[in-house]
Coordinates of C-alpha atoms in Angstrom, one line a residue:
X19 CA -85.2 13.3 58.6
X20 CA -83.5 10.2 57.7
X21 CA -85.2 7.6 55.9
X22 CA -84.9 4.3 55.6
X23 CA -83.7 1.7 52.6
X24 CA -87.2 0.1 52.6
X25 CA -89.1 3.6 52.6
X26 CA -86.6 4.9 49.4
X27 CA -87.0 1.7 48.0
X28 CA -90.8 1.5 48.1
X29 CA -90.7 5.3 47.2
X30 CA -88.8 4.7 43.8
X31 CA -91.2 1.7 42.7
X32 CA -94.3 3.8 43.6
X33 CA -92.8 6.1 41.0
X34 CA -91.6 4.2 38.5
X35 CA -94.1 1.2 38.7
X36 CA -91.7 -1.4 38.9
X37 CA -92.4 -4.8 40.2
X38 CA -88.6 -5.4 42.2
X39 CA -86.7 -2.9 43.7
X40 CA -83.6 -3.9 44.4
X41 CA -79.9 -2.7 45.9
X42 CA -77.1 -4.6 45.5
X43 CA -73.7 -3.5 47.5
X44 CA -69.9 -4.3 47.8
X45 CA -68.7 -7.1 49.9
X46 CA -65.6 -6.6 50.6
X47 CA -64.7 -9.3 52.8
X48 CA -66.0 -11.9 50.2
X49 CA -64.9 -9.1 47.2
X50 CA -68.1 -10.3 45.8
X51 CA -71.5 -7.9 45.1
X52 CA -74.8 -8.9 47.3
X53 CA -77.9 -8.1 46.8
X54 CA -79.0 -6.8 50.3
X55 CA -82.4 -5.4 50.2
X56 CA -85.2 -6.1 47.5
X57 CA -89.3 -4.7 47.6
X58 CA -91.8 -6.6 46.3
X59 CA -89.4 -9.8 45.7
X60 CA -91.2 -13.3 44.4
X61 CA -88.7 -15.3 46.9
X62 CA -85.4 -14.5 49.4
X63 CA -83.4 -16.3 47.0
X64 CA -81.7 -12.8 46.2
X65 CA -80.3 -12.6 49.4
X66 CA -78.2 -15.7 49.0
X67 CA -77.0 -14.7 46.2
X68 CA -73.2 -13.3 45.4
X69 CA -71.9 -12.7 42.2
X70 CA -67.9 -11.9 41.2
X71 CA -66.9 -7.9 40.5
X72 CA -67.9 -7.2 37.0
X73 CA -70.4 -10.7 36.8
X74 CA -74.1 -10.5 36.7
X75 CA -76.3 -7.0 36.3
X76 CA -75.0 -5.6 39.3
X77 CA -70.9 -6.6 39.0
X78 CA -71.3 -5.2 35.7
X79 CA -72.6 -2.2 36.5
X80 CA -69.8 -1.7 39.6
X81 CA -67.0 -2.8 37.2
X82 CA -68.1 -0.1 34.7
X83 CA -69.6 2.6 36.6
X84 CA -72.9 2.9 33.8
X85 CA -75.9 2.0 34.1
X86 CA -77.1 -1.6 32.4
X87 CA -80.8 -0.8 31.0
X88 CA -82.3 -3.9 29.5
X89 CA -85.4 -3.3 27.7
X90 CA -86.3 -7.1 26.8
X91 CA -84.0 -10.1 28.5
X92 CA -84.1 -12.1 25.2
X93 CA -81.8 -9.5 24.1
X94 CA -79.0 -9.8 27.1
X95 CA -75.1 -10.0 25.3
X96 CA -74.6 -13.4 27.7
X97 CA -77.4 -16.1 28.8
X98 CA -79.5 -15.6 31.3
X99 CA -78.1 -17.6 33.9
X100 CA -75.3 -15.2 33.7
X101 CA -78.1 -13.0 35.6
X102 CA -79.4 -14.9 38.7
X103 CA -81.6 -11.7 40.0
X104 CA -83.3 -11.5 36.3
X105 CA -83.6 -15.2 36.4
X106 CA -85.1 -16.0 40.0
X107 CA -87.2 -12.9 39.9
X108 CA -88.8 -13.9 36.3
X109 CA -87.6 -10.1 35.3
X110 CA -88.4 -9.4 31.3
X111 CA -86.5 -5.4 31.3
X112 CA -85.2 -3.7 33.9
X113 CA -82.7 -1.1 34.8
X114 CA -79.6 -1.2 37.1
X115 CA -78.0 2.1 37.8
X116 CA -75.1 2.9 39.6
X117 CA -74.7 4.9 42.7
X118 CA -71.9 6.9 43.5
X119 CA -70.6 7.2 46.6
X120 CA -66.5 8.6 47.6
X121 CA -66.3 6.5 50.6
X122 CA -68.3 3.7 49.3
X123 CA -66.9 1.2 47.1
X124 CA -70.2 1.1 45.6
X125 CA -73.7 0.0 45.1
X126 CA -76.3 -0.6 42.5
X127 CA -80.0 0.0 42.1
X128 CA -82.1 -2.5 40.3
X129 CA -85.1 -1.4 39.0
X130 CA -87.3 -4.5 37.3
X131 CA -90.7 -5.4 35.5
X132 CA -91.4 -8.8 35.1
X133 CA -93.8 -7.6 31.9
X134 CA -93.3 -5.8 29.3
X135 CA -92.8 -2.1 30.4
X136 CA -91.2 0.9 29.8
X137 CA -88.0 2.1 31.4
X138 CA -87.7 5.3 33.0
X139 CA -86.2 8.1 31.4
X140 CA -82.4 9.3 32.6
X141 CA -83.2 12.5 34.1
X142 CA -85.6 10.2 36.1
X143 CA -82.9 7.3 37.3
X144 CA -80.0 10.2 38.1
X145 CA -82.8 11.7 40.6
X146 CA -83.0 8.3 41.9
X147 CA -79.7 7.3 42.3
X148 CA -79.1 10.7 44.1
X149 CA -81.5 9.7 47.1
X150 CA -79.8 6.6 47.7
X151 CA -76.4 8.3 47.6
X152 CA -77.3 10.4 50.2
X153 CA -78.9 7.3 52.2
X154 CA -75.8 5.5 51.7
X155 CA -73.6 9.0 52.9
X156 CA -75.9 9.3 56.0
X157 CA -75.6 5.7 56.6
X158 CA -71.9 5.6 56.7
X159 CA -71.8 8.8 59.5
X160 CA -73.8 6.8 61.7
X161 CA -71.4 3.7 61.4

């Protein structure tokens, strides 16, 4: 049975206790990465919101194919309005991790807590990242 973005979604922050949930995907007419679905967001800013290849948490983490864990936002390498989804979504730590996909040029999941919280373990996030490549995989036969 297939399941949808906003059941995994809603499934992964159930498990992980996370206040945003988010994927972020490719764009390639605009060759920009958009974040296209988010549980539990405080606004729909995110979905306005476009960000260059290899810019912001999820560019980053498309450009280098690694997860971008964060455990306090004070301690980010560029300001924080480098990061609009941290910034509009008053995120303190999160994790963004990459998922795979052959066909896919490639998608992120953003896993956020806007206090003080610990992130999940890898073992935990590669588990993760697996349902949504197979989402994404069973997505992309039905297109």
């Amino acid at each position: 049975m297939r399941r949808s973005l906003e059941e995994l979604c809603a499934k992964v922050a159930a498990e992980t206790e996370a206040s945003l949930v988010a994927i972020a995907e490719f764009h390639s007419p605009s060759k920009g990465v958009r974040w296209t679905y988010a549980d539990h967001p405080l606004n729909e800013r995110y979905k306005r919101m476009s960000v260059i290849y290899g810019r912001g948490v999820a560019g980053r983490v498309l450009q280098t194919g690694t997860s971008f864990r964060c455990e306090n936002v004070e301690n980010l390498p560029l300001p924080l309005r480098e990061y609009p989804i941290v910034l509009s979504e008053k995120i303190r730590a999160f994790i963004a991790i990459p998922i795979a996909n052959p066909s896919l040029f490639g998608a992120v999941l953003f896993i956020g807590y806007r206090a003080s919280h610990a992130l999940p373990d890898k073992d935990l996030c590669d588990g993760l990242s697996l349902y949504f490549q197979t989402y994404f995989q069973e997505r992309e036969a039905v297109e």
